Short mmCIF file of C-alpha atoms and ligand atoms in Angstrom, two decimals:
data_model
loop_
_atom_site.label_atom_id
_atom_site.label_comp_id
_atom_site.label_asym_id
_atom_site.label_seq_id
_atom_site.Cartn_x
_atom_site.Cartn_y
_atom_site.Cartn_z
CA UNK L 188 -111.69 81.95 -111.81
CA UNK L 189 -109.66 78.78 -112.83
CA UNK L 190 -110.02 78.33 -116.83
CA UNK L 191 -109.28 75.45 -118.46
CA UNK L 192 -105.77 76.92 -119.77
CA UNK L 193 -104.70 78.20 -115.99
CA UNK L 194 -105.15 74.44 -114.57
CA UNK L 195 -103.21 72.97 -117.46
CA UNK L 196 -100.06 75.59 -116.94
CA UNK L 197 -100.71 74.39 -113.31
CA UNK L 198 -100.46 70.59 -114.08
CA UNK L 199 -97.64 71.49 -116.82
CA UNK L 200 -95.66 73.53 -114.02
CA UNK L 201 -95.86 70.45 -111.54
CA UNK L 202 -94.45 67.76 -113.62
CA UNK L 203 -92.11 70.11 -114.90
CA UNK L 204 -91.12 70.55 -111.13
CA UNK L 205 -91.26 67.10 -110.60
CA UNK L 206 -88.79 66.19 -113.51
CA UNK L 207 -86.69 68.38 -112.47
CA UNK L 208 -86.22 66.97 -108.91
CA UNK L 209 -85.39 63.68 -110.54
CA UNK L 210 -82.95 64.73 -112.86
CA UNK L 211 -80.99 66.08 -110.07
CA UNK L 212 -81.17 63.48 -107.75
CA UNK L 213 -80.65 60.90 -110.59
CA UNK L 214 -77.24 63.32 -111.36
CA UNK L 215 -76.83 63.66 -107.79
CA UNK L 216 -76.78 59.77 -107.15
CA UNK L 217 -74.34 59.33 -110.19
CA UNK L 218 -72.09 61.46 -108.89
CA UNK L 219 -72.06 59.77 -105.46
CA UNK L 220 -71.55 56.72 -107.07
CA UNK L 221 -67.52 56.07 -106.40
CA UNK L 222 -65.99 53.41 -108.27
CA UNK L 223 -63.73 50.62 -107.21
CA UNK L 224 -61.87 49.30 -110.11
CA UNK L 225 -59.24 46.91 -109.84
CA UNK L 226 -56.64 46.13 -112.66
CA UNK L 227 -53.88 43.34 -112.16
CA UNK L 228 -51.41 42.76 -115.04
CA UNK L 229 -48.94 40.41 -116.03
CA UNK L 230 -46.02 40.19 -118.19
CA UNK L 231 -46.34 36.70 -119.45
CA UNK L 232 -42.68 36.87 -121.48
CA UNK L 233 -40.91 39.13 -123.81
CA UNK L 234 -41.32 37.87 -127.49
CA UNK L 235 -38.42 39.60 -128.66
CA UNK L 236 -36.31 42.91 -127.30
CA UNK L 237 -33.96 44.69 -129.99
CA UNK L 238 -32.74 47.77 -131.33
CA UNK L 239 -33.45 48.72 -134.62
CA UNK L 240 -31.22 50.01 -137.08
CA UNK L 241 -32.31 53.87 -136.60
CA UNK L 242 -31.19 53.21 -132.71
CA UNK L 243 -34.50 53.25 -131.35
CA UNK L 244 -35.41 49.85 -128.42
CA UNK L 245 -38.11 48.10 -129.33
CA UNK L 246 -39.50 45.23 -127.09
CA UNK L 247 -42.40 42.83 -127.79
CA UNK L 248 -44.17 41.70 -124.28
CA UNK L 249 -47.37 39.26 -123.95
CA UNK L 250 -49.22 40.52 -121.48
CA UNK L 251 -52.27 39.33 -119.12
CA UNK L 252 -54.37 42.23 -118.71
CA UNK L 253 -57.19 41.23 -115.94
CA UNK L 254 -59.50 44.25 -114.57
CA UNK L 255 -62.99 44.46 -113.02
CA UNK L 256 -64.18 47.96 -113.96
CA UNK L 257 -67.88 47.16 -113.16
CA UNK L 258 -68.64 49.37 -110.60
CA UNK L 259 -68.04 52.15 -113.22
CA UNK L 260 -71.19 51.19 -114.70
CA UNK L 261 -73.89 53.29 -113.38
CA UNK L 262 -77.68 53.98 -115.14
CA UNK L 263 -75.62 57.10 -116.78
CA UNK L 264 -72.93 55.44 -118.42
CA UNK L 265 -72.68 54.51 -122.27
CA UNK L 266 -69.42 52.79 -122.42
CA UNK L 267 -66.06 53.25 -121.08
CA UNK L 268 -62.83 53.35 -122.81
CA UNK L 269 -59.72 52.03 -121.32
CA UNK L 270 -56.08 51.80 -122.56
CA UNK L 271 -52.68 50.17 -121.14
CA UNK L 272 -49.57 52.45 -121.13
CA UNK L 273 -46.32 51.44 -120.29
CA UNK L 274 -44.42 54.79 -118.40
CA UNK L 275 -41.15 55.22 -117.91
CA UNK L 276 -38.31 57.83 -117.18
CA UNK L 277 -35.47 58.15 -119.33
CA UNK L 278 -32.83 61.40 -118.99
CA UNK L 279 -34.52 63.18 -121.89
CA UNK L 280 -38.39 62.89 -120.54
CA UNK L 281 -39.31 62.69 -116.93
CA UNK L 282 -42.49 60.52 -118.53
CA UNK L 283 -42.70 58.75 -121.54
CA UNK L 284 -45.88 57.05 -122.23
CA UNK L 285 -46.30 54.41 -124.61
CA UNK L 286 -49.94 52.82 -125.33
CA UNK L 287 -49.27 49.34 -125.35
CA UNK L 288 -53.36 47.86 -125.73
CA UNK L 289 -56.95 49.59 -125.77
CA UNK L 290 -60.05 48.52 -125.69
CA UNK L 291 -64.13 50.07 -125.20
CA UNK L 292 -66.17 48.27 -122.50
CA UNK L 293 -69.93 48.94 -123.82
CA UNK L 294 -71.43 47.32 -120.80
CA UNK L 295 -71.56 46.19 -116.95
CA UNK L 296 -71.76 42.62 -118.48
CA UNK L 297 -68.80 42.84 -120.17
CA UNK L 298 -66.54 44.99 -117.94
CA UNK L 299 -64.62 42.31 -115.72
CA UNK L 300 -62.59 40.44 -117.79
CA UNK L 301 -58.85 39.16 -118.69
CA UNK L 302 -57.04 38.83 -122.09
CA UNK L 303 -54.14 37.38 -122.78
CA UNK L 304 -52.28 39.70 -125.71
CA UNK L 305 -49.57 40.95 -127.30
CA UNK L 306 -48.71 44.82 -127.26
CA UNK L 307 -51.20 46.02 -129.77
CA UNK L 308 -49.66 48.68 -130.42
CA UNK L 309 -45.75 48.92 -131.08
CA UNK L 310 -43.46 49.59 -127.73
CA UNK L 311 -40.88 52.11 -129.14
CA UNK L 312 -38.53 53.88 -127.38
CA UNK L 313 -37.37 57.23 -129.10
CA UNK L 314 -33.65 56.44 -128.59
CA UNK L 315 -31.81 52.84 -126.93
CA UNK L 316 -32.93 53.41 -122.90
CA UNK L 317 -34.81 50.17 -122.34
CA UNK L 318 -32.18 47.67 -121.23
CA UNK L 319 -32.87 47.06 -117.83
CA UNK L 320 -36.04 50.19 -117.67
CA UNK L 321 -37.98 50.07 -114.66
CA UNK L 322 -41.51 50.57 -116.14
CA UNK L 323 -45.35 51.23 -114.81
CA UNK L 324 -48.04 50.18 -116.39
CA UNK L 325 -50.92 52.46 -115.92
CA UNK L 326 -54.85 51.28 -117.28
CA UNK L 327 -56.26 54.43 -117.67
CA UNK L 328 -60.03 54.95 -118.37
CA UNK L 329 -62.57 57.24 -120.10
CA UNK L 330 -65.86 56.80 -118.94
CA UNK L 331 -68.44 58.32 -121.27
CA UNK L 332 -72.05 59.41 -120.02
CA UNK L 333 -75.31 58.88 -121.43
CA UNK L 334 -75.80 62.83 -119.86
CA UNK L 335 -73.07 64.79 -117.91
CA UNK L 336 -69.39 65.48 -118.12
CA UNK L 337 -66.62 62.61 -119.16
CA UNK L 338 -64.77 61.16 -116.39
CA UNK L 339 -61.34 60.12 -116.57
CA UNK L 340 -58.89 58.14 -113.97
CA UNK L 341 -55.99 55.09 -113.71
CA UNK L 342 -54.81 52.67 -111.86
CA UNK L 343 -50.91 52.87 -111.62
CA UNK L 344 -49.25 49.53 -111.40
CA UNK L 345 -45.44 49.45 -110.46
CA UNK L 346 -42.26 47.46 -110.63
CA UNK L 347 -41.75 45.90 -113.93
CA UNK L 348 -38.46 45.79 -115.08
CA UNK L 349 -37.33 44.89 -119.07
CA UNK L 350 -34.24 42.65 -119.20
CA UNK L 351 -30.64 44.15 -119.53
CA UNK L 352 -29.84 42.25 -122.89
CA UNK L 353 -31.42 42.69 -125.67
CA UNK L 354 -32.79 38.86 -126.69
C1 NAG O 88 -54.81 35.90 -116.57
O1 NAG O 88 -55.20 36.42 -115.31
C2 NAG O 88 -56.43 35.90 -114.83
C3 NAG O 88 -56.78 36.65 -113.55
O2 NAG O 88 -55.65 36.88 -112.74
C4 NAG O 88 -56.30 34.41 -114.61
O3 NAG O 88 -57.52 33.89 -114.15
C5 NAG O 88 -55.92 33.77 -115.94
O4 NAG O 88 -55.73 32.39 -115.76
C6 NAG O 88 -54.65 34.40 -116.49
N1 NAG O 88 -54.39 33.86 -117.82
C7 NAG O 88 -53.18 33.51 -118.24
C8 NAG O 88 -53.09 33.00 -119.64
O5 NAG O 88 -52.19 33.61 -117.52
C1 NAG O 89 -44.27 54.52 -111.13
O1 NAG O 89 -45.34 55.05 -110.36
C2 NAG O 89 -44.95 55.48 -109.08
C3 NAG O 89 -46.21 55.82 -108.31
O2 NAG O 89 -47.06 56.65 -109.07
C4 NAG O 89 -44.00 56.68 -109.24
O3 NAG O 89 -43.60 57.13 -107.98
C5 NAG O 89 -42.80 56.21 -110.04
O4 NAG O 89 -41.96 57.33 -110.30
C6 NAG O 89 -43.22 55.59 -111.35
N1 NAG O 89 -42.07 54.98 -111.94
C7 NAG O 89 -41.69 55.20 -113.20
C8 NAG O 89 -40.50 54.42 -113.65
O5 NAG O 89 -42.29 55.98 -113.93
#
């Protein structure tokens, strides 16, 4: 005997089902989404390079940061947050990192782009090793989903050099 409540548990039980197979194959499709960002950058010239009194280097750079992250963008993601660090080796630390710009990309529309900028944020060294430091700047990214895990990667980008005087 089908009652009224047995063929609504039915219906509810099929489009429960059915929601269900989307959700994974909507997850399933994010994750085969692979991403192929690009990230070029420039140093356009060093503004000034000295070491302060306390003995630490400090350089100013303007830089030309171009990227086209767009193909992070997928129907899951809420914005993406990248940042620019300058990485270097020095005898005390096999990696120093120093965040040099940021930024938060809250859509496709806006995530190939260039700026030209100064370091945002102060490049420091923690002692007088940047005459003539070979450097990589790395744009690394958080991409933050609507649903799901975070996703994090970089792009390394290699052979900058700072001058050997200070100026
Ligand atoms: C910055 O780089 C982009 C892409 O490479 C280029 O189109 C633009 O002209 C550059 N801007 C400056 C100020 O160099
Ligand atoms: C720059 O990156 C390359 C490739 O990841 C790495 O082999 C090299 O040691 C890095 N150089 C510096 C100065 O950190």
């Amino acid at each position: 005997m089908h009652s009224f409540g047995y063929r609504a548990n039915a219906l509810l039980t099929f489009a429960v089902t059915i929601l269900a197979i989307l959700c994974a194959f909507a997850s399933l499709s994010d994750n085969l989404n692979v991403p192929n960002p690009s990230a070029h950058v420039q140093v356009l010239s060093i503004n000034w390079f000295q070491k302060q009194p306390n003995g630490n280097d400090e350089v100013s750079l303007t830089l030309n940061v171009s990227a086209d992250l767009q193909s992070m963008f997928t129907w899951n993601t809420k914005q993406v947050f990248v940042f620019l660090a300058a990485e270097y080796e020095t005898p005390q630390n096999s990696l120093n990192q120093v965040s040099l710009w940021d930024g938060i990309i809250p859509s496709k529309e806006h995530a190939k782009f260039w700026t030209h900028t100064a370091n945002k944020y102060r490049f420091i060294d923690q002692g007088s090793n940047l005459r003539g430091k070979e450097f990589n700047l790395t744009l690394h990214w958080h991409v933050m989903p609507k649903t799901g895990k975070m996703f994090a990667d970089k792009i390394v980008m290699t052979g900058y050099r700072l001058p050997d005087e200070y100026r």
